[in-house]
PDB file of C-alpha atoms in Angstrom:
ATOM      1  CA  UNK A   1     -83.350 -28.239 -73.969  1.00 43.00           C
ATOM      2  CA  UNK A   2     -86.284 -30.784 -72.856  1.00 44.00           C
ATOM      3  CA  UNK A   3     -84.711 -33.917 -70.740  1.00 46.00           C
ATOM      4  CA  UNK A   4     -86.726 -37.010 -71.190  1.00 47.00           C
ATOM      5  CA  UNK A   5     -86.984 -39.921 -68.375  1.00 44.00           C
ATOM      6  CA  UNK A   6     -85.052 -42.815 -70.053  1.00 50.00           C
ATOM      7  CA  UNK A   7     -87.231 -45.437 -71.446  1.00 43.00           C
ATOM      8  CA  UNK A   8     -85.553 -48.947 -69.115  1.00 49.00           C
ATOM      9  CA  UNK A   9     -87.694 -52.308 -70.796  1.00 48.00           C
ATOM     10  CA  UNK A  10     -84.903 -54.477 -69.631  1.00 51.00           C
ATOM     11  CA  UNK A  11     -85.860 -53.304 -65.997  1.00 74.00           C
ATOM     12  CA  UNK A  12     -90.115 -54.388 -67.298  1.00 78.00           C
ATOM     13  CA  UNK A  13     -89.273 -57.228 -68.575  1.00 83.00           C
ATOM     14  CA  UNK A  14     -86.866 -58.353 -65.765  1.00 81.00           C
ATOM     15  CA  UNK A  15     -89.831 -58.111 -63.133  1.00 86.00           C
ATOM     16  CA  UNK A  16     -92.412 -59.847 -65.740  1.00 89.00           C
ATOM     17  CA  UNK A  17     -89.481 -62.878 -65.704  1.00 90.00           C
ATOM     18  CA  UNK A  18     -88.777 -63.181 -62.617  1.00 91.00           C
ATOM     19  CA  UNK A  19     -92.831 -63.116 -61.534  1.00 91.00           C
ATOM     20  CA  UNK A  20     -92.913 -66.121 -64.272  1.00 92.00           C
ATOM     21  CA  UNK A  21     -90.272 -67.692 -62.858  1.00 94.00           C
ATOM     22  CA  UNK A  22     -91.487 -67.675 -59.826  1.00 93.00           C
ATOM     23  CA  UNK A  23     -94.819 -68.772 -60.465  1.00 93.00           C
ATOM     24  CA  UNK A  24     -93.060 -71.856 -62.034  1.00 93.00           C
ATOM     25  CA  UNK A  25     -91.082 -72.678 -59.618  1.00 92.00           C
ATOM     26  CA  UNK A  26     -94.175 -72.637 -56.734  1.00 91.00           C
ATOM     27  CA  UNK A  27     -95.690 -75.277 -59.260  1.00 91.00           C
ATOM     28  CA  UNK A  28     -92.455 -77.368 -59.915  1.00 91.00           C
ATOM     29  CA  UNK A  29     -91.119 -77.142 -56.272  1.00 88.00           C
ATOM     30  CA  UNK A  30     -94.949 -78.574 -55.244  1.00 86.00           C
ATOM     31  CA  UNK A  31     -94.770 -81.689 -57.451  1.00 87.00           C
ATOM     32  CA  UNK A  32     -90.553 -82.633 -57.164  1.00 86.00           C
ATOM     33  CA  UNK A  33     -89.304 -80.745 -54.064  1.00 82.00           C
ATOM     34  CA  UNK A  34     -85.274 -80.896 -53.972  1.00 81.00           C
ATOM     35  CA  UNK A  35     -85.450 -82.779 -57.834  1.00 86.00           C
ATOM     36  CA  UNK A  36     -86.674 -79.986 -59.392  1.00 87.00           C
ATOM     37  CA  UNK A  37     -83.846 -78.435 -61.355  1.00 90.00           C
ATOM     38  CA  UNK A  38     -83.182 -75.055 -62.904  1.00 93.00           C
ATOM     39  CA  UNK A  39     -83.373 -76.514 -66.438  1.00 94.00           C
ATOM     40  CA  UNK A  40     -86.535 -77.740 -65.316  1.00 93.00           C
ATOM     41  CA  UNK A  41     -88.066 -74.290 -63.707  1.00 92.00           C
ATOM     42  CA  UNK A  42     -86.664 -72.232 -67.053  1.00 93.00           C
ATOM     43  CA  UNK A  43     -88.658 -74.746 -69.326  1.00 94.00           C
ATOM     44  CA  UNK A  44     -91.784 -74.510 -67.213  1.00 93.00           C
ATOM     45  CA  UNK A  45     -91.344 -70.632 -67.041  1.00 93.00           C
ATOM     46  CA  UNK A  46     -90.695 -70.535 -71.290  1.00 93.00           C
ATOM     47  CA  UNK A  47     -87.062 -68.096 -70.415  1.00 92.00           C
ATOM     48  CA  UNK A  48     -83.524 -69.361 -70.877  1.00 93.00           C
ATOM     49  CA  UNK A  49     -81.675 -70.987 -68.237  1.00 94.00           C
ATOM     50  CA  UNK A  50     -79.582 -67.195 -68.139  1.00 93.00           C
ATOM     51  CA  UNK A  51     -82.934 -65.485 -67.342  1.00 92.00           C
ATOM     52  CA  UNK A  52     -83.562 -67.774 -64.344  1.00 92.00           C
ATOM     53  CA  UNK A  53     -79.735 -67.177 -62.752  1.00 92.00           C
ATOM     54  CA  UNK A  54     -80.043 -63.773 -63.883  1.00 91.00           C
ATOM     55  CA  UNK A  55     -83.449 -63.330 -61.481  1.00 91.00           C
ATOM     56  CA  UNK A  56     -81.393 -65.972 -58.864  1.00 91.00           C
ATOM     57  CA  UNK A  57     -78.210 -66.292 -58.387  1.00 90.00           C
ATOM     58  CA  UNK A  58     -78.691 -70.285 -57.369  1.00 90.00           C
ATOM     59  CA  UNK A  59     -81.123 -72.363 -56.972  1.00 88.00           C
ATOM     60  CA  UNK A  60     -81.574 -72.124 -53.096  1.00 85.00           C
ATOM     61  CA  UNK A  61     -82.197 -68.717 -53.475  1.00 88.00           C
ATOM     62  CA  UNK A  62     -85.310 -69.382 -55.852  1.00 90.00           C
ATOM     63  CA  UNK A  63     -86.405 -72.105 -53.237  1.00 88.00           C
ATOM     64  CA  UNK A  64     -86.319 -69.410 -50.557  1.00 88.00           C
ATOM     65  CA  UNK A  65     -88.920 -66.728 -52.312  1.00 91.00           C
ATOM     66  CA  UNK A  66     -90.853 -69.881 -52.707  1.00 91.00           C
ATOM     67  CA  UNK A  67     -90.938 -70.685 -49.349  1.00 89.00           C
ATOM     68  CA  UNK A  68     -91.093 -66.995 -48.200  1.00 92.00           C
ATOM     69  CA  UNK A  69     -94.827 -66.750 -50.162  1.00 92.00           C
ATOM     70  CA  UNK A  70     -95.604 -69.458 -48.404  1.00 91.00           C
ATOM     71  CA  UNK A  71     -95.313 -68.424 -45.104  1.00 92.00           C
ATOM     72  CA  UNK A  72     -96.521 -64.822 -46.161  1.00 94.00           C
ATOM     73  CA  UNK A  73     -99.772 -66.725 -47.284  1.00 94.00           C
ATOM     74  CA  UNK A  74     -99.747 -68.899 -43.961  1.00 94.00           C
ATOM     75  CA  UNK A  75     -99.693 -65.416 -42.051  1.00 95.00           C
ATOM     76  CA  UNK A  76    -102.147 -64.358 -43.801  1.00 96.00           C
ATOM     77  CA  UNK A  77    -104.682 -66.844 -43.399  1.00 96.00           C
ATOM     78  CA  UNK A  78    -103.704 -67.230 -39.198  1.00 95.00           C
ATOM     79  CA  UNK A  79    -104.068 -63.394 -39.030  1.00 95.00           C
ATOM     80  CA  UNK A  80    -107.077 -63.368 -40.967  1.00 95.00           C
ATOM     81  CA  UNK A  81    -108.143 -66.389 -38.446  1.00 94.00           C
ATOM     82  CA  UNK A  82    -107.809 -64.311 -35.562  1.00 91.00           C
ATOM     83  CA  UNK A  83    -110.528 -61.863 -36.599  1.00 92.00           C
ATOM     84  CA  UNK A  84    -113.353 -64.890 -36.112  1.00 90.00           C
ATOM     85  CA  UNK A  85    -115.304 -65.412 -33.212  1.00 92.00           C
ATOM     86  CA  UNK A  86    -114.427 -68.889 -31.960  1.00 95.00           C
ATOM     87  CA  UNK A  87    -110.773 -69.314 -31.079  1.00 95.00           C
ATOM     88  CA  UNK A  88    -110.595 -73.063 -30.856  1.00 96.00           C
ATOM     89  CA  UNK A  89    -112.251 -73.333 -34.292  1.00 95.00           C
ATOM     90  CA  UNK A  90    -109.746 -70.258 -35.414  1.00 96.00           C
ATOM     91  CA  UNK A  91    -106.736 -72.536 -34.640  1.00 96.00           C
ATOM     92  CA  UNK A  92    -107.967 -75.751 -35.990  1.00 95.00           C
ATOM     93  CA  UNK A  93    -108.861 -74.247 -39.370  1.00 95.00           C
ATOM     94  CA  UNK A  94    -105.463 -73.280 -39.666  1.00 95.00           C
ATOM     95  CA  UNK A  95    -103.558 -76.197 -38.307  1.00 94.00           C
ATOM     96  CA  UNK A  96    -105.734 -77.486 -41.245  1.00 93.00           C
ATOM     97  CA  UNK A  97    -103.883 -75.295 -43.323  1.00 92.00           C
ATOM     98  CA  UNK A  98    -100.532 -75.547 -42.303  1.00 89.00           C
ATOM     99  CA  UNK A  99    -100.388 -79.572 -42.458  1.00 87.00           C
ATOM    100  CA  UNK A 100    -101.751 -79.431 -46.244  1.00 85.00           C
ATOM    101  CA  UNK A 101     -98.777 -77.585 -47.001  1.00 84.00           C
ATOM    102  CA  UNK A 102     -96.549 -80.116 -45.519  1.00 80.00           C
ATOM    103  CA  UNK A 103     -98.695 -83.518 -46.914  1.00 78.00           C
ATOM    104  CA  UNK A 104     -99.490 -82.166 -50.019  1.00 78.00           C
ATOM    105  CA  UNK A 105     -96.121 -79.283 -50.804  1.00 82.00           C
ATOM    106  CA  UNK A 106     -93.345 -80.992 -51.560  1.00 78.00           C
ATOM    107  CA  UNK A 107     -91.350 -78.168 -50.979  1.00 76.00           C
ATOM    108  CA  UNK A 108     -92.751 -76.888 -48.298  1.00 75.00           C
ATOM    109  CA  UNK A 109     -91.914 -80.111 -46.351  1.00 68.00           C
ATOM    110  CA  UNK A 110     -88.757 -81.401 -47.831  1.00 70.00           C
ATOM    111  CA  UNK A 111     -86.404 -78.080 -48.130  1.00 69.00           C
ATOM    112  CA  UNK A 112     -86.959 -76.198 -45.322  1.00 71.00           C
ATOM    113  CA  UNK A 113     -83.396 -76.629 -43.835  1.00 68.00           C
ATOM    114  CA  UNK A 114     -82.648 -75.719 -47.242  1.00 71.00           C
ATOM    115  CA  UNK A 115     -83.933 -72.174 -46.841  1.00 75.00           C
ATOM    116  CA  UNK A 116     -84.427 -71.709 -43.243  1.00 75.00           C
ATOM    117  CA  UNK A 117     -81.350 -69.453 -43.124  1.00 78.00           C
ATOM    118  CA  UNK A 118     -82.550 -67.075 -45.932  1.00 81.00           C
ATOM    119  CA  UNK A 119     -83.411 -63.515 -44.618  1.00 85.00           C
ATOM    120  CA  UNK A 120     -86.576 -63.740 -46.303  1.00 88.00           C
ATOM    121  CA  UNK A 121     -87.817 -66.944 -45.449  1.00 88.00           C
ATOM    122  CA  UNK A 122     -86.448 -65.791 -41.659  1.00 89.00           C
ATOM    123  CA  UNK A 123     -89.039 -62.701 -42.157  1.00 92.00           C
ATOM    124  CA  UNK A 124     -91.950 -64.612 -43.138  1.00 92.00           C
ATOM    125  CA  UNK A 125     -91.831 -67.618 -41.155  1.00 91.00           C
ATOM    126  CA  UNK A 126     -91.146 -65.050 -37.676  1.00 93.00           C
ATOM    127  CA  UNK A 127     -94.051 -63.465 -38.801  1.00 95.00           C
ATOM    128  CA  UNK A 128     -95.994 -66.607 -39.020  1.00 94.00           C
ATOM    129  CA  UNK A 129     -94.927 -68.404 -35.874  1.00 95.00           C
ATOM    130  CA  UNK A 130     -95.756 -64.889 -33.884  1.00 96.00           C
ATOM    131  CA  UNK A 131     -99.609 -65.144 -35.345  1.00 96.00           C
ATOM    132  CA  UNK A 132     -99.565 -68.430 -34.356  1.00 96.00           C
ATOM    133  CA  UNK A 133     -98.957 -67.360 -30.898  1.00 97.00           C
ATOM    134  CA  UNK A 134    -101.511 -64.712 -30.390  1.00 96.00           C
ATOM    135  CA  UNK A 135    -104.019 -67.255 -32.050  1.00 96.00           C
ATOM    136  CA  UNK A 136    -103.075 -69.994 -29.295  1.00 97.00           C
ATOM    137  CA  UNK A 137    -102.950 -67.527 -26.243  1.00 97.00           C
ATOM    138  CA  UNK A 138    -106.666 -66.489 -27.536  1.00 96.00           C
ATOM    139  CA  UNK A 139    -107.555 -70.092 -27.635  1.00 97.00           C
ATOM    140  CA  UNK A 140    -106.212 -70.575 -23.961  1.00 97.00           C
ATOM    141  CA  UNK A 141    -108.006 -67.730 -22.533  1.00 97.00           C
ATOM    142  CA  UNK A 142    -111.109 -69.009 -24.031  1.00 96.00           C
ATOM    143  CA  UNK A 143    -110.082 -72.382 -22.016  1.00 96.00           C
ATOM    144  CA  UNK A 144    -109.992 -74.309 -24.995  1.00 96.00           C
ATOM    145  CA  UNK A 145    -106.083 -74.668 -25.306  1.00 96.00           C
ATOM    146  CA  UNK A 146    -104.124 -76.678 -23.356  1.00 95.00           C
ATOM    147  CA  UNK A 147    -101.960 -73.776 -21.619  1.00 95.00           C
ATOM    148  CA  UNK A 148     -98.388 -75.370 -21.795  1.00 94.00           C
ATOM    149  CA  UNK A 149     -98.173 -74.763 -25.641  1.00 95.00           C
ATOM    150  CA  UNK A 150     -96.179 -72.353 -27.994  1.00 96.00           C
ATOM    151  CA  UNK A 151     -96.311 -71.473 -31.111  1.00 96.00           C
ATOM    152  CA  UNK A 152     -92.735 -72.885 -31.251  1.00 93.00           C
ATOM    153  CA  UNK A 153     -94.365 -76.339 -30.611  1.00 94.00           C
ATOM    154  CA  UNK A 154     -96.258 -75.809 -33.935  1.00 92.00           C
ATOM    155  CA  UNK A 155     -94.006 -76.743 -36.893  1.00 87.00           C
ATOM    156  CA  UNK A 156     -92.534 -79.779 -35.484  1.00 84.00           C
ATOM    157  CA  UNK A 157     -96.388 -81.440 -35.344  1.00 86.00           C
ATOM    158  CA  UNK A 158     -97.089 -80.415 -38.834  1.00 84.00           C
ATOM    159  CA  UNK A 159     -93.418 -81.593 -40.234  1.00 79.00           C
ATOM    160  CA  UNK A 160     -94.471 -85.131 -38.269  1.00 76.00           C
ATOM    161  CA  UNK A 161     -97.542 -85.142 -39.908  1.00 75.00           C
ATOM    162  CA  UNK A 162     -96.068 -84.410 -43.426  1.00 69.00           C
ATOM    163  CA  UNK A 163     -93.780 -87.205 -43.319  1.00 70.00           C
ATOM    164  CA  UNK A 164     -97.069 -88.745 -43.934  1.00 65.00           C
ATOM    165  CA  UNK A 165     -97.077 -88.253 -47.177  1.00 60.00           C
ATOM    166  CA  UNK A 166     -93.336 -89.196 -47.723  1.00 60.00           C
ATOM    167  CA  UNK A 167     -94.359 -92.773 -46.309  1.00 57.00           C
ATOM    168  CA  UNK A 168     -96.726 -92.844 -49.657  1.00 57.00           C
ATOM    169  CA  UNK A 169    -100.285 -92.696 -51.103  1.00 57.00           C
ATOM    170  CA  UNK A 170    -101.856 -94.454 -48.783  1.00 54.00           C
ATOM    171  CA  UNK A 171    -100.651 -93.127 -45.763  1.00 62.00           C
ATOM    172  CA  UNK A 172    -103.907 -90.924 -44.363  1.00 77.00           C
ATOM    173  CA  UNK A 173    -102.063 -87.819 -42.955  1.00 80.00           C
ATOM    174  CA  UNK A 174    -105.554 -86.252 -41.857  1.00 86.00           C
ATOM    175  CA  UNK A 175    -106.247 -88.992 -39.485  1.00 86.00           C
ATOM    176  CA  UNK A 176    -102.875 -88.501 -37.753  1.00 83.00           C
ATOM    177  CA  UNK A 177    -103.725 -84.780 -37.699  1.00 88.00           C
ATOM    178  CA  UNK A 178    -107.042 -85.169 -35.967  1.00 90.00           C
ATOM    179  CA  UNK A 179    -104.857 -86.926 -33.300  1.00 89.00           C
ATOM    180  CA  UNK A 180    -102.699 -84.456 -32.852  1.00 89.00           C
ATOM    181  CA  UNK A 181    -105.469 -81.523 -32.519  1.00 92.00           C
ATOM    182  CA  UNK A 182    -107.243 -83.538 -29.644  1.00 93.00           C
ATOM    183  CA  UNK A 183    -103.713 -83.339 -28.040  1.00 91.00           C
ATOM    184  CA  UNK A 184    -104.058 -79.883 -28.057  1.00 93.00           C
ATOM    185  CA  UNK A 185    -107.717 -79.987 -26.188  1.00 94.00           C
ATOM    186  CA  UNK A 186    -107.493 -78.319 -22.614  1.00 91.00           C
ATOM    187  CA  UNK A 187    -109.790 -81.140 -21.271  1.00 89.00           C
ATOM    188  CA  UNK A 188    -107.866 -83.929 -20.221  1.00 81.00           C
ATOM    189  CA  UNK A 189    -104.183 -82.619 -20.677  1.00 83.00           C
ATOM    190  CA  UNK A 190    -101.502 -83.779 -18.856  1.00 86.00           C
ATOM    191  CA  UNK A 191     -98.101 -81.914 -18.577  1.00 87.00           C
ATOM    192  CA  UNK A 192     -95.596 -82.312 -20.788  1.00 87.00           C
ATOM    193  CA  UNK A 193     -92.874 -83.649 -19.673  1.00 87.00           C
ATOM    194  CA  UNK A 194     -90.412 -80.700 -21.077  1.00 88.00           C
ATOM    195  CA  UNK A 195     -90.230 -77.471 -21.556  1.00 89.00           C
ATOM    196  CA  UNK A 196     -90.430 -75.686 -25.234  1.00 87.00           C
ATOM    197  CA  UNK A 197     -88.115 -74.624 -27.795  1.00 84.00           C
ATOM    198  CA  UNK A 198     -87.499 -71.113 -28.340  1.00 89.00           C
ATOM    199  CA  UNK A 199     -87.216 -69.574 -31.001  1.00 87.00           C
ATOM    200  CA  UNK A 200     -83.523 -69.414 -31.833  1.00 87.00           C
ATOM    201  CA  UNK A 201     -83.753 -73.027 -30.739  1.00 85.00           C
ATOM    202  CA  UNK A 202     -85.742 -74.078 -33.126  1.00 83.00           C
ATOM    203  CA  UNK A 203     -84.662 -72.188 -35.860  1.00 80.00           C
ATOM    204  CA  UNK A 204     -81.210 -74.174 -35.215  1.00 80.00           C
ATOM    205  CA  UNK A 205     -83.162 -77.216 -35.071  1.00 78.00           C
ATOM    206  CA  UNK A 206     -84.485 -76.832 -38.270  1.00 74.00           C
ATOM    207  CA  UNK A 207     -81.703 -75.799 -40.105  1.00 72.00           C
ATOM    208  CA  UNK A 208     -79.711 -79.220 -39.089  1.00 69.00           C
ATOM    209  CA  UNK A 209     -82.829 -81.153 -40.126  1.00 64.00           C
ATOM    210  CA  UNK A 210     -82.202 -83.808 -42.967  1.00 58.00           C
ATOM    211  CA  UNK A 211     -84.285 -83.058 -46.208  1.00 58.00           C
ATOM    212  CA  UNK A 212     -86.173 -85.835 -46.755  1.00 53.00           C
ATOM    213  CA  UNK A 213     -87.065 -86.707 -50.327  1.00 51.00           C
TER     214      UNK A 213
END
């Protein structure tokens, strides 16, 4: 008696929908944030409203493996940083990065405390804030850095500068950027007058933040 392996489309088509779904939602989160509904992502994804809760159980959820390819692309593009030969210029280009995703990402701005506390998003962004760290302690060494900055210090510049873009149109978040970098210059710092957040201290932090829409 021959035994054949099952034949399982439900379990094909399941991971086709849910990468639909997700591309969707990266596109719809983007342009609404937080007003993005799930009646909205099924449409833009062409499945049923079941299909989406099927994939997610809620809509947070969906927002968080959103936000978790974010930060897996932000890693990325830090540790792929790393690997060049100028440090300073290393950072900046990726500072660059980061604070596009805030001015121009709705979501990636607005619902943070939404999905801070999701194990993924947890995963990626730890991942991202500890590139950022080996990137700024090369930039230091190189005497380039100011030496009194963390990696931790990081996301609360780039949310400032993303409320840029909440302030409207023609609010140029790239000038207040370039301000912020030269803060970051090791000629001509001054200490700060406190000491950073860790990590579990930010983390809290950003889970009590207001999401701005």
């Amino acid at each position: 008696m021959s035994i054949t392996t099952p034949y399982r489309p439900r379990r094909a088509d399941a991971e086709r929908n849910r990468a639909r779904i997700l591309a969707a939602a990266s596109e719809l989160f983007a342009e609404r944030g937080l007003d993005a509904s799930m009646p909205d992502l099924a449409e833009r994804a062409g499945v049923g409203i079941g299909t989406v809760y099927r994939a997610f159980p809620d809509k947070d959820h969906l927002l968080g493996a959103v936000m978790a390819e974010r930060f897996r692309w932000l890693a990325d593009e830090i540790e792929a940083a790393g690997r060049t030969d100028d440090p300073w210029i290393a950072f900046t280009d990726v500072v660059w990065k980061g604070a596009a995703l805030h001015a121009k990402d709705r979501a990636f701005h607005q619902c943070m405390p939404q999905a801070a506390g999701l194990p993924d998003v947890q995963e990626a962004r730890g991942r991202t804030l500890d590139a950022f760290q080996r990137l700024i302690e090369r930039a230091q060494k190189a005497g380039a850095m100011r030496t009194d900055v963390v990696a931790e210090d990081i996301p609360m510049l780039l949310a400032g500068v993303g409320l840029s873009r909440s302030a409207g149109p023609g609010v140029a978040w790239e000038r207040h950027l370039a301000v912020v970098i030269d803060g970051l210059r090791a000629e001509g710092a001054h200490a700060l007058p406190s000491k950073p957040l860790s990590r579990a201290q930010l983390d809290a932090m950003v889970r009590e933040l207001p999401c701005p829409r």
